[in-house]
Amino acid sequence: DVGGVVLRGTGEGATTIVATGVDRRPLIAVGARGAAPDVPVGADMRIMGEAPVGALRLTLETTEGLSVGDAVVIRRSSTAQWIAALGMDAFVGWRPETRLNWKPGSRDVVWERRVVAVEGRTIILDAPLTMALAAGDGAAVRRGVSASRIREVGVENLTLISRHDPARSADEDHSWTGIAVDRAEDIWLRHVAFEGFVGSAIDLGPDSRRVTVQDVDGRRPVSEIGGLRRRTFYTAGQQTLFQRCSSTDGIHDFAVGHAAAGPNVFVDCTATDAHGDSGTLESWATGVLFDGVKVRGGG
């Protein structure tokens, strides 16, 4: 529950950590413990006018109480009008989890940024937004952060294995996730190989920020071929980068989760013998880039 920690092996194949037992825990979990604050501090400051995709400047109804260096949360509400414009209110009664019948408030996009300048009623952010904003969207800014986080944690130069029952080719009574990251920022995961996991080699939760995953290989998963499985590299966070990662025999090898704010980037990654597609899963996500990514199906 503290930052500034690096778990470092001597190299892939030379240092191995094995998950044993029949519970479905992650082998390594990175993140702050305890309850997160319900809301950031202070009151909402409505966004006035329009801000295009990639905006760094936001004009607010007031900037009172905001200073350079402040953390802010920007929320773009999923209003009934926006949902109707997308046609995502046309599937009434279809499945209780509302995958195709969105409810107002169910697809809010929430970015966390820092203020680098204040110019009258305009603030300048440290990173661009990934969705256009307008005054009628109910978009607003609030000072503070949405969750407490640990910082500056690294995992590198390791092989991680989930031990399963060799007599059951679709055994799922073993560790599902190699490395799970949530409520953490400024994290790096590199030069790690994963074998035998059910769900994900790497799972970045919605409260993960500024995470780099580099030169990581996920292979030989053991599970059924079905939902929530074999999402080898998965992010629901923002400002995350996957670079030169490879996956074999996955389903959604490079996946982006529910209402992920982004930007989230996959660069020079390869999936072999994929059982499904890569991309956003069953929802709305913004600021996703795939560059030099190859996904080859297993037939």
PDB file of C-alpha atoms in Angstrom:
ATOM      1  CA  ASP A   1       0.000   0.000   0.000  1.00  0.00           C
ATOM      2  CA  VAL A   2       2.980   2.311  -0.590  1.00  0.00           C
ATOM      3  CA  GLY A   3       4.574   3.676  -3.734  1.00  0.00           C
ATOM      4  CA  GLY A   4       8.177   3.856  -4.824  1.00  0.00           C
ATOM      5  CA  VAL A   5       8.540   0.065  -5.036  1.00  0.00           C
ATOM      6  CA  VAL A   6      10.060  -1.967  -7.885  1.00  0.00           C
ATOM      7  CA  LEU A   7       9.639  -5.744  -8.155  1.00  0.00           C
ATOM      8  CA  ARG A   8      12.515  -6.745 -10.432  1.00  0.00           C
ATOM      9  CA  GLY A   9      13.738 -10.160 -11.491  1.00  0.00           C
ATOM     10  CA  THR A  10      16.929 -11.087 -13.280  1.00  0.00           C
ATOM     11  CA  GLY A  11      15.195 -11.740 -16.577  1.00  0.00           C
ATOM     12  CA  GLU A  12      12.399 -13.631 -18.319  1.00  0.00           C
ATOM     13  CA  GLY A  13      12.845 -17.349 -17.670  1.00  0.00           C
ATOM     14  CA  ALA A  14      15.444 -16.675 -14.989  1.00  0.00           C
ATOM     15  CA  THR A  15      13.087 -15.386 -12.276  1.00  0.00           C
ATOM     16  CA  THR A  16       9.650 -17.017 -12.039  1.00  0.00           C
ATOM     17  CA  ILE A  17       6.723 -16.413  -9.693  1.00  0.00           C
ATOM     18  CA  VAL A  18       4.034 -19.106  -9.613  1.00  0.00           C
ATOM     19  CA  ALA A  19       0.413 -18.673  -8.480  1.00  0.00           C
ATOM     20  CA  THR A  20      -0.809 -21.854  -6.780  1.00  0.00           C
ATOM     21  CA  GLY A  21      -4.151 -22.774  -5.244  1.00  0.00           C
ATOM     22  CA  VAL A  22      -7.694 -22.722  -6.613  1.00  0.00           C
ATOM     23  CA  ASP A  23      -8.840 -19.157  -5.902  1.00  0.00           C
ATOM     24  CA  ARG A  24      -9.228 -16.660  -8.737  1.00  0.00           C
ATOM     25  CA  ARG A  25      -7.108 -13.856  -7.317  1.00  0.00           C
ATOM     26  CA  PRO A  26      -4.569 -11.790  -9.260  1.00  0.00           C
ATOM     27  CA  LEU A  27      -1.007 -12.955  -8.722  1.00  0.00           C
ATOM     28  CA  ILE A  28       0.243  -9.369  -8.287  1.00  0.00           C
ATOM     29  CA  ALA A  29      -2.024  -6.444  -7.319  1.00  0.00           C
ATOM     30  CA  VAL A  30      -0.816  -2.845  -7.477  1.00  0.00           C
ATOM     31  CA  GLY A  31      -2.947  -0.113  -5.890  1.00  0.00           C
ATOM     32  CA  ALA A  32      -4.009   1.830  -2.830  1.00  0.00           C
ATOM     33  CA  ARG A  33      -6.220   0.141  -0.257  1.00  0.00           C
ATOM     34  CA  GLY A  34      -9.228   1.496   1.598  1.00  0.00           C
ATOM     35  CA  ALA A  35     -12.293   3.369   0.462  1.00  0.00           C
ATOM     36  CA  ALA A  36     -11.914   6.049  -2.181  1.00  0.00           C
ATOM     37  CA  PRO A  37     -13.517   9.479  -1.676  1.00  0.00           C
ATOM     38  CA  ASP A  38     -17.063   9.563  -3.015  1.00  0.00           C
ATOM     39  CA  VAL A  39     -16.547  12.854  -4.872  1.00  0.00           C
ATOM     40  CA  PRO A  40     -13.774  15.403  -5.383  1.00  0.00           C
ATOM     41  CA  VAL A  41     -13.775  18.442  -3.102  1.00  0.00           C
ATOM     42  CA  GLY A  42     -15.541  21.681  -3.921  1.00  0.00           C
ATOM     43  CA  ALA A  43     -18.470  22.471  -6.187  1.00  0.00           C
ATOM     44  CA  ASP A  44     -18.992  21.815  -9.883  1.00  0.00           C
ATOM     45  CA  MET A  45     -17.855  24.552 -12.242  1.00  0.00           C
ATOM     46  CA  ARG A  46     -19.830  24.281 -15.452  1.00  0.00           C
ATOM     47  CA  ILE A  47     -18.040  24.346 -18.775  1.00  0.00           C
ATOM     48  CA  MET A  48     -19.201  27.237 -20.948  1.00  0.00           C
ATOM     49  CA  GLY A  49     -19.114  27.237 -24.733  1.00  0.00           C
ATOM     50  CA  GLU A  50     -17.583  24.364 -26.679  1.00  0.00           C
ATOM     51  CA  ALA A  51     -14.329  22.427 -26.460  1.00  0.00           C
ATOM     52  CA  PRO A  52     -13.286  20.227 -29.415  1.00  0.00           C
ATOM     53  CA  VAL A  53     -11.669  16.812 -29.254  1.00  0.00           C
ATOM     54  CA  GLY A  54      -8.080  17.324 -28.117  1.00  0.00           C
ATOM     55  CA  ALA A  55      -8.887  20.480 -26.166  1.00  0.00           C
ATOM     56  CA  LEU A  56      -6.460  21.717 -23.557  1.00  0.00           C
ATOM     57  CA  ARG A  57      -8.346  24.946 -22.780  1.00  0.00           C
ATOM     58  CA  LEU A  58     -11.688  25.005 -20.969  1.00  0.00           C
ATOM     59  CA  THR A  59     -13.729  28.114 -20.270  1.00  0.00           C
ATOM     60  CA  LEU A  60     -15.718  27.813 -17.041  1.00  0.00           C
ATOM     61  CA  GLU A  61     -18.507  29.764 -15.404  1.00  0.00           C
ATOM     62  CA  THR A  62     -15.954  30.570 -12.692  1.00  0.00           C
ATOM     63  CA  THR A  63     -12.378  29.621 -11.821  1.00  0.00           C
ATOM     64  CA  GLU A  64     -12.667  30.776  -8.225  1.00  0.00           C
ATOM     65  CA  GLY A  65     -10.629  28.483  -5.974  1.00  0.00           C
ATOM     66  CA  LEU A  66      -8.561  27.008  -8.806  1.00  0.00           C
ATOM     67  CA  SER A  67      -4.790  27.455  -8.923  1.00  0.00           C
ATOM     68  CA  VAL A  68      -1.902  26.257 -11.053  1.00  0.00           C
ATOM     69  CA  GLY A  69      -0.977  22.722 -10.037  1.00  0.00           C
ATOM     70  CA  ASP A  70      -4.464  21.757  -8.850  1.00  0.00           C
ATOM     71  CA  ALA A  71      -5.791  18.335  -9.775  1.00  0.00           C
ATOM     72  CA  VAL A  72      -9.213  18.487 -11.397  1.00  0.00           C
ATOM     73  CA  VAL A  73     -11.892  16.028 -12.469  1.00  0.00           C
ATOM     74  CA  ILE A  74     -13.772  16.760 -15.700  1.00  0.00           C
ATOM     75  CA  ARG A  75     -17.062  14.904 -16.109  1.00  0.00           C
ATOM     76  CA  ARG A  76     -19.035  14.664 -19.351  1.00  0.00           C
ATOM     77  CA  SER A  77     -22.494  13.421 -18.417  1.00  0.00           C
ATOM     78  CA  SER A  78     -24.262  10.719 -20.422  1.00  0.00           C
ATOM     79  CA  THR A  79     -27.570  12.548 -20.692  1.00  0.00           C
ATOM     80  CA  ALA A  80     -30.822  11.128 -22.032  1.00  0.00           C
ATOM     81  CA  GLN A  81     -30.514  13.441 -25.048  1.00  0.00           C
ATOM     82  CA  TRP A  82     -27.023  12.159 -25.912  1.00  0.00           C
ATOM     83  CA  ILE A  83     -28.053   8.527 -25.487  1.00  0.00           C
ATOM     84  CA  ALA A  84     -31.055   9.087 -27.764  1.00  0.00           C
ATOM     85  CA  ALA A  85     -28.865  10.757 -30.398  1.00  0.00           C
ATOM     86  CA  LEU A  86     -26.731   7.601 -30.487  1.00  0.00           C
ATOM     87  CA  GLY A  87     -29.808   5.376 -30.711  1.00  0.00           C
ATOM     88  CA  MET A  88     -28.861   3.558 -27.534  1.00  0.00           C
ATOM     89  CA  ASP A  89     -32.326   3.884 -25.993  1.00  0.00           C
ATOM     90  CA  ALA A  90     -33.973   1.717 -28.651  1.00  0.00           C
ATOM     91  CA  PHE A  91     -33.498  -1.673 -26.984  1.00  0.00           C
ATOM     92  CA  VAL A  92     -35.845  -1.410 -24.015  1.00  0.00           C
ATOM     93  CA  GLY A  93     -36.061  -4.653 -22.072  1.00  0.00           C
ATOM     94  CA  TRP A  94     -32.981  -6.172 -23.697  1.00  0.00           C
ATOM     95  CA  ARG A  95     -30.862  -7.812 -20.982  1.00  0.00           C
ATOM     96  CA  PRO A  96     -30.745  -6.483 -17.450  1.00  0.00           C
ATOM     97  CA  GLU A  97     -27.184  -5.126 -17.631  1.00  0.00           C
ATOM     98  CA  THR A  98     -28.317  -2.546 -20.246  1.00  0.00           C
ATOM     99  CA  ARG A  99     -25.556  -3.262 -22.733  1.00  0.00           C
ATOM    100  CA  LEU A 100     -27.811  -2.054 -25.551  1.00  0.00           C
ATOM    101  CA  ASN A 101     -30.244   0.068 -23.524  1.00  0.00           C
ATOM    102  CA  TRP A 102     -28.200   2.738 -21.827  1.00  0.00           C
ATOM    103  CA  LYS A 103     -29.536   4.657 -18.856  1.00  0.00           C
ATOM    104  CA  PRO A 104     -28.686   8.323 -18.176  1.00  0.00           C
ATOM    105  CA  GLY A 105     -25.554   8.473 -16.045  1.00  0.00           C
ATOM    106  CA  SER A 106     -24.383   4.980 -17.030  1.00  0.00           C
ATOM    107  CA  ARG A 107     -21.781   6.136 -19.584  1.00  0.00           C
ATOM    108  CA  ASP A 108     -20.338   9.284 -18.011  1.00  0.00           C
ATOM    109  CA  VAL A 109     -16.786   9.985 -19.184  1.00  0.00           C
ATOM    110  CA  VAL A 110     -14.486  11.209 -16.392  1.00  0.00           C
ATOM    111  CA  TRP A 111     -11.003  12.595 -16.988  1.00  0.00           C
ATOM    112  CA  GLU A 112      -8.431  13.513 -14.372  1.00  0.00           C
ATOM    113  CA  ARG A 113      -6.061  16.295 -15.294  1.00  0.00           C
ATOM    114  CA  ARG A 114      -3.907  18.979 -13.708  1.00  0.00           C
ATOM    115  CA  VAL A 115      -4.178  22.747 -14.173  1.00  0.00           C
ATOM    116  CA  VAL A 116      -1.054  24.265 -15.744  1.00  0.00           C
ATOM    117  CA  ALA A 117      -2.407  27.815 -16.194  1.00  0.00           C
ATOM    118  CA  VAL A 118      -5.395  29.962 -15.232  1.00  0.00           C
ATOM    119  CA  GLU A 119      -6.344  32.828 -17.558  1.00  0.00           C
ATOM    120  CA  GLY A 120      -9.444  34.614 -16.288  1.00  0.00           C
ATOM    121  CA  ARG A 121     -12.298  32.107 -16.589  1.00  0.00           C
ATOM    122  CA  THR A 122     -10.186  29.745 -18.716  1.00  0.00           C
ATOM    123  CA  ILE A 123      -8.016  26.909 -17.439  1.00  0.00           C
ATOM    124  CA  ILE A 124      -5.303  25.092 -19.399  1.00  0.00           C
ATOM    125  CA  LEU A 125      -4.852  21.368 -18.758  1.00  0.00           C
ATOM    126  CA  ASP A 126      -1.739  19.198 -18.770  1.00  0.00           C
ATOM    127  CA  ALA A 127      -3.186  16.645 -21.224  1.00  0.00           C
ATOM    128  CA  PRO A 128      -5.894  16.881 -23.916  1.00  0.00           C
ATOM    129  CA  LEU A 129      -9.450  15.653 -23.628  1.00  0.00           C
ATOM    130  CA  THR A 130     -10.611  12.842 -25.877  1.00  0.00           C
ATOM    131  CA  MET A 131     -14.207  13.894 -26.503  1.00  0.00           C
ATOM    132  CA  ALA A 132     -15.864  17.138 -27.592  1.00  0.00           C
ATOM    133  CA  LEU A 133     -17.662  19.070 -24.848  1.00  0.00           C
ATOM    134  CA  ALA A 134     -20.460  21.623 -25.021  1.00  0.00           C
ATOM    135  CA  ALA A 135     -22.376  23.634 -22.447  1.00  0.00           C
ATOM    136  CA  GLY A 136     -25.528  21.598 -23.030  1.00  0.00           C
ATOM    137  CA  ASP A 137     -23.746  18.323 -22.195  1.00  0.00           C
ATOM    138  CA  GLY A 138     -23.828  19.029 -18.497  1.00  0.00           C
ATOM    139  CA  ALA A 139     -20.020  18.951 -18.542  1.00  0.00           C
ATOM    140  CA  ALA A 140     -18.350  20.315 -15.430  1.00  0.00           C
ATOM    141  CA  VAL A 141     -15.013  20.590 -13.621  1.00  0.00           C
ATOM    142  CA  ARG A 142     -14.397  19.933  -9.955  1.00  0.00           C
ATOM    143  CA  ARG A 143     -11.204  20.416  -7.970  1.00  0.00           C
ATOM    144  CA  GLY A 144      -9.599  17.304  -6.480  1.00  0.00           C
ATOM    145  CA  VAL A 145      -9.143  13.664  -7.474  1.00  0.00           C
ATOM    146  CA  SER A 146     -11.649  10.831  -7.755  1.00  0.00           C
ATOM    147  CA  ALA A 147      -9.586   8.275  -5.826  1.00  0.00           C
ATOM    148  CA  SER A 148      -6.487   8.036  -3.651  1.00  0.00           C
ATOM    149  CA  ARG A 149      -3.598   6.342  -5.460  1.00  0.00           C
ATOM    150  CA  ILE A 150      -0.110   5.017  -4.927  1.00  0.00           C
ATOM    151  CA  ARG A 151       2.611   6.188  -7.314  1.00  0.00           C
ATOM    152  CA  GLU A 152       5.792   5.041  -8.987  1.00  0.00           C
ATOM    153  CA  VAL A 153       5.630   1.256  -8.876  1.00  0.00           C
ATOM    154  CA  GLY A 154       7.371  -1.013 -11.364  1.00  0.00           C
ATOM    155  CA  VAL A 155       7.318  -4.734 -12.188  1.00  0.00           C
ATOM    156  CA  GLU A 156       9.945  -6.018 -14.610  1.00  0.00           C
ATOM    157  CA  ASN A 157      12.121  -8.895 -15.806  1.00  0.00           C
ATOM    158  CA  LEU A 158       9.900 -11.740 -14.615  1.00  0.00           C
ATOM    159  CA  THR A 159       7.940 -14.778 -15.720  1.00  0.00           C
ATOM    160  CA  LEU A 160       4.546 -15.177 -14.028  1.00  0.00           C
ATOM    161  CA  ILE A 161       2.710 -18.527 -14.161  1.00  0.00           C
ATOM    162  CA  SER A 162      -0.766 -19.560 -13.043  1.00  0.00           C
ATOM    163  CA  ARG A 163      -0.615 -23.235 -12.090  1.00  0.00           C
ATOM    164  CA  HIS A 164      -3.719 -25.199 -13.128  1.00  0.00           C
ATOM    165  CA  ASP A 165      -5.002 -28.765 -13.121  1.00  0.00           C
ATOM    166  CA  PRO A 166      -3.296 -30.423 -16.127  1.00  0.00           C
ATOM    167  CA  ALA A 167      -6.119 -32.967 -16.354  1.00  0.00           C
ATOM    168  CA  ARG A 168      -8.631 -30.185 -17.141  1.00  0.00           C
ATOM    169  CA  SER A 169      -7.889 -28.320 -20.351  1.00  0.00           C
ATOM    170  CA  ALA A 170     -10.444 -25.613 -19.484  1.00  0.00           C
ATOM    171  CA  ASP A 171      -9.680 -25.445 -15.751  1.00  0.00           C
ATOM    172  CA  GLU A 172     -10.671 -22.090 -14.254  1.00  0.00           C
ATOM    173  CA  ASP A 173     -10.012 -22.771 -10.581  1.00  0.00           C
ATOM    174  CA  HIS A 174      -6.697 -20.936 -10.504  1.00  0.00           C
ATOM    175  CA  SER A 175      -5.359 -17.383 -10.722  1.00  0.00           C
ATOM    176  CA  TRP A 176      -7.228 -15.347 -13.331  1.00  0.00           C
ATOM    177  CA  THR A 177      -5.003 -12.261 -13.629  1.00  0.00           C
ATOM    178  CA  GLY A 178      -1.247 -11.864 -13.748  1.00  0.00           C
ATOM    179  CA  ILE A 179      -0.942  -8.190 -12.740  1.00  0.00           C
ATOM    180  CA  ALA A 180      -3.954  -6.088 -11.702  1.00  0.00           C
ATOM    181  CA  VAL A 181      -3.464  -2.328 -11.376  1.00  0.00           C
ATOM    182  CA  ASP A 182      -6.050   0.077  -9.958  1.00  0.00           C
ATOM    183  CA  ARG A 183      -5.959   3.189  -7.801  1.00  0.00           C
ATOM    184  CA  ALA A 184      -2.381   3.717  -8.936  1.00  0.00           C
ATOM    185  CA  GLU A 185      -0.512   6.118 -11.229  1.00  0.00           C
ATOM    186  CA  ASP A 186       2.908   6.466 -12.833  1.00  0.00           C
ATOM    187  CA  ILE A 187       3.293   2.690 -13.084  1.00  0.00           C
ATOM    188  CA  TRP A 188       5.523   0.666 -15.432  1.00  0.00           C
ATOM    189  CA  LEU A 189       5.311  -3.044 -16.301  1.00  0.00           C
ATOM    190  CA  ARG A 190       7.970  -4.310 -18.681  1.00  0.00           C
ATOM    191  CA  HIS A 191       9.795  -7.408 -19.843  1.00  0.00           C
ATOM    192  CA  VAL A 192       7.320  -9.788 -18.226  1.00  0.00           C
ATOM    193  CA  ALA A 193       6.020 -13.103 -19.615  1.00  0.00           C
ATOM    194  CA  PHE A 194       2.680 -14.605 -18.519  1.00  0.00           C
ATOM    195  CA  GLU A 195       1.551 -18.224 -18.829  1.00  0.00           C
ATOM    196  CA  GLY A 196      -1.666 -20.025 -17.944  1.00  0.00           C
ATOM    197  CA  PHE A 197      -3.907 -17.216 -16.709  1.00  0.00           C
ATOM    198  CA  VAL A 198      -7.678 -17.262 -17.275  1.00  0.00           C
ATOM    199  CA  GLY A 199      -8.657 -13.618 -17.665  1.00  0.00           C
ATOM    200  CA  SER A 200      -5.843 -11.150 -18.307  1.00  0.00           C
ATOM    201  CA  ALA A 201      -2.105 -10.981 -18.272  1.00  0.00           C
ATOM    202  CA  ILE A 202      -2.474  -7.306 -17.353  1.00  0.00           C
ATOM    203  CA  ASP A 203      -5.693  -5.668 -16.138  1.00  0.00           C
ATOM    204  CA  LEU A 204      -5.687  -1.879 -15.668  1.00  0.00           C
ATOM    205  CA  GLY A 205      -8.720  -0.749 -13.665  1.00  0.00           C
ATOM    206  CA  PRO A 206     -10.745   2.468 -14.042  1.00  0.00           C
ATOM    207  CA  ASP A 207      -8.719   4.303 -11.392  1.00  0.00           C
ATOM    208  CA  SER A 208      -5.365   3.575 -13.052  1.00  0.00           C
ATOM    209  CA  ARG A 209      -3.542   6.493 -14.699  1.00  0.00           C
ATOM    210  CA  ARG A 210      -0.299   6.965 -16.589  1.00  0.00           C
ATOM    211  CA  VAL A 211       0.661   3.306 -16.911  1.00  0.00           C
ATOM    212  CA  THR A 212       3.229   1.990 -19.411  1.00  0.00           C
ATOM    213  CA  VAL A 213       3.185  -1.694 -20.415  1.00  0.00           C
ATOM    214  CA  GLN A 214       6.175  -2.548 -22.583  1.00  0.00           C
ATOM    215  CA  ASP A 215       7.662  -5.703 -24.099  1.00  0.00           C
ATOM    216  CA  VAL A 216       5.215  -8.055 -22.386  1.00  0.00           C
ATOM    217  CA  ASP A 217       4.145 -11.497 -23.651  1.00  0.00           C
ATOM    218  CA  GLY A 218       0.907 -13.284 -22.705  1.00  0.00           C
ATOM    219  CA  ARG A 219       0.732 -16.922 -23.803  1.00  0.00           C
ATOM    220  CA  ARG A 220      -0.911 -20.301 -23.231  1.00  0.00           C
ATOM    221  CA  PRO A 221      -4.022 -19.157 -21.285  1.00  0.00           C
ATOM    222  CA  VAL A 222      -6.064 -21.913 -19.635  1.00  0.00           C
ATOM    223  CA  SER A 223      -9.820 -21.335 -19.563  1.00  0.00           C
ATOM    224  CA  GLU A 224     -13.074 -21.816 -21.376  1.00  0.00           C
ATOM    225  CA  ILE A 225     -13.632 -19.756 -24.511  1.00  0.00           C
ATOM    226  CA  GLY A 226     -16.196 -17.308 -23.187  1.00  0.00           C
ATOM    227  CA  GLY A 227     -16.958 -13.869 -21.775  1.00  0.00           C
ATOM    228  CA  LEU A 228     -14.596 -12.070 -19.375  1.00  0.00           C
ATOM    229  CA  ARG A 229     -11.819 -14.500 -20.295  1.00  0.00           C
ATOM    230  CA  ARG A 230      -8.573 -14.111 -22.231  1.00  0.00           C
ATOM    231  CA  ARG A 231      -8.645 -10.317 -22.334  1.00  0.00           C
ATOM    232  CA  THR A 232      -4.879 -10.527 -22.404  1.00  0.00           C
ATOM    233  CA  PHE A 233      -4.118  -6.798 -22.258  1.00  0.00           C
ATOM    234  CA  TYR A 234      -7.026  -4.813 -20.838  1.00  0.00           C
ATOM    235  CA  THR A 235      -7.375  -1.184 -19.797  1.00  0.00           C
ATOM    236  CA  ALA A 236     -10.291   0.706 -18.294  1.00  0.00           C
ATOM    237  CA  GLY A 237      -7.984   3.553 -17.234  1.00  0.00           C
ATOM    238  CA  GLN A 238      -6.596   6.668 -18.851  1.00  0.00           C
ATOM    239  CA  GLN A 239      -3.246   7.758 -20.241  1.00  0.00           C
ATOM    240  CA  THR A 240      -2.109   4.145 -20.592  1.00  0.00           C
ATOM    241  CA  LEU A 241       0.351   2.840 -23.194  1.00  0.00           C
ATOM    242  CA  PHE A 242       0.884  -0.738 -24.387  1.00  0.00           C
ATOM    243  CA  GLN A 243       3.990  -1.035 -26.555  1.00  0.00           C
ATOM    244  CA  ARG A 244       5.502  -4.076 -28.273  1.00  0.00           C
ATOM    245  CA  CYS A 245       3.211  -6.515 -26.470  1.00  0.00           C
ATOM    246  CA  SER A 246       2.279  -9.954 -27.818  1.00  0.00           C
ATOM    247  CA  SER A 247      -0.581 -12.349 -27.110  1.00  0.00           C
ATOM    248  CA  THR A 248      -1.250 -15.930 -28.186  1.00  0.00           C
ATOM    249  CA  ASP A 249      -4.581 -17.788 -28.061  1.00  0.00           C
ATOM    250  CA  GLY A 250      -6.507 -14.908 -26.517  1.00  0.00           C
ATOM    251  CA  ILE A 251     -10.056 -13.738 -27.200  1.00  0.00           C
ATOM    252  CA  HIS A 252      -9.991  -9.946 -26.802  1.00  0.00           C
ATOM    253  CA  ASP A 253      -6.209  -9.614 -26.861  1.00  0.00           C
ATOM    254  CA  PHE A 254      -6.031  -5.802 -26.750  1.00  0.00           C
ATOM    255  CA  ALA A 255      -9.171  -4.502 -25.054  1.00  0.00           C
ATOM    256  CA  VAL A 256     -10.563  -1.245 -23.688  1.00  0.00           C
ATOM    257  CA  GLY A 257     -13.221  -1.255 -20.984  1.00  0.00           C
ATOM    258  CA  HIS A 258     -16.396   0.479 -19.872  1.00  0.00           C
ATOM    259  CA  ALA A 259     -16.441   4.265 -20.433  1.00  0.00           C
ATOM    260  CA  ALA A 260     -12.625   4.437 -20.398  1.00  0.00           C
ATOM    261  CA  ALA A 261     -11.707   8.120 -20.665  1.00  0.00           C
ATOM    262  CA  GLY A 262      -8.389   7.713 -22.448  1.00  0.00           C
ATOM    263  CA  PRO A 263      -6.195   8.402 -24.133  1.00  0.00           C
ATOM    264  CA  ASN A 264      -5.274   4.710 -24.286  1.00  0.00           C
ATOM    265  CA  VAL A 265      -2.764   3.542 -26.870  1.00  0.00           C
ATOM    266  CA  PHE A 266      -1.626   0.194 -28.313  1.00  0.00           C
ATOM    267  CA  VAL A 267       1.520   0.438 -30.468  1.00  0.00           C
ATOM    268  CA  ASP A 268       3.356  -2.305 -32.386  1.00  0.00           C
ATOM    269  CA  CYS A 269       1.464  -5.138 -30.694  1.00  0.00           C
ATOM    270  CA  THR A 270       0.711  -8.590 -32.133  1.00  0.00           C
ATOM    271  CA  ALA A 271      -1.969 -11.188 -31.399  1.00  0.00           C
ATOM    272  CA  THR A 272      -1.678 -14.704 -32.808  1.00  0.00           C
ATOM    273  CA  ASP A 273      -4.447 -17.345 -32.937  1.00  0.00           C
ATOM    274  CA  ALA A 274      -6.998 -14.869 -31.624  1.00  0.00           C
ATOM    275  CA  HIS A 275     -10.507 -16.195 -30.898  1.00  0.00           C
ATOM    276  CA  GLY A 276     -12.169 -12.770 -31.090  1.00  0.00           C
ATOM    277  CA  ASP A 277     -11.719  -9.101 -31.883  1.00  0.00           C
ATOM    278  CA  SER A 278      -9.673  -6.427 -30.157  1.00  0.00           C
ATOM    279  CA  GLY A 279     -11.038  -2.999 -29.310  1.00  0.00           C
ATOM    280  CA  THR A 280     -13.610  -1.490 -26.964  1.00  0.00           C
ATOM    281  CA  LEU A 281     -15.898  -3.940 -25.152  1.00  0.00           C
ATOM    282  CA  GLU A 282     -19.689  -3.519 -25.083  1.00  0.00           C
ATOM    283  CA  SER A 283     -19.708   0.159 -24.182  1.00  0.00           C
ATOM    284  CA  TRP A 284     -18.411   3.643 -24.901  1.00  0.00           C
ATOM    285  CA  ALA A 285     -14.744   4.544 -24.726  1.00  0.00           C
ATOM    286  CA  THR A 286     -12.882   7.577 -26.044  1.00  0.00           C
ATOM    287  CA  GLY A 287      -9.374   8.391 -27.192  1.00  0.00           C
ATOM    288  CA  VAL A 288      -8.315   4.867 -28.236  1.00  0.00           C
ATOM    289  CA  LEU A 289      -5.431   4.490 -30.699  1.00  0.00           C
ATOM    290  CA  PHE A 290      -4.211   1.285 -32.366  1.00  0.00           C
ATOM    291  CA  ASP A 291      -1.022   1.860 -34.359  1.00  0.00           C
ATOM    292  CA  GLY A 292       0.881  -1.009 -35.957  1.00  0.00           C
ATOM    293  CA  VAL A 293      -1.283  -3.614 -34.211  1.00  0.00           C
ATOM    294  CA  LYS A 294      -1.763  -7.013 -35.889  1.00  0.00           C
ATOM    295  CA  VAL A 295      -4.484  -9.459 -34.842  1.00  0.00           C
ATOM    296  CA  ARG A 296      -4.461 -12.853 -36.566  1.00  0.00           C
ATOM    297  CA  GLY A 297      -7.396 -15.188 -35.991  1.00  0.00           C
ATOM    298  CA  GLY A 298      -7.146 -18.829 -35.068  1.00  0.00           C
ATOM    299  CA  GLY A 299     -10.020 -19.923 -37.285  1.00  0.00           C
TER     300      GLY A 299
END
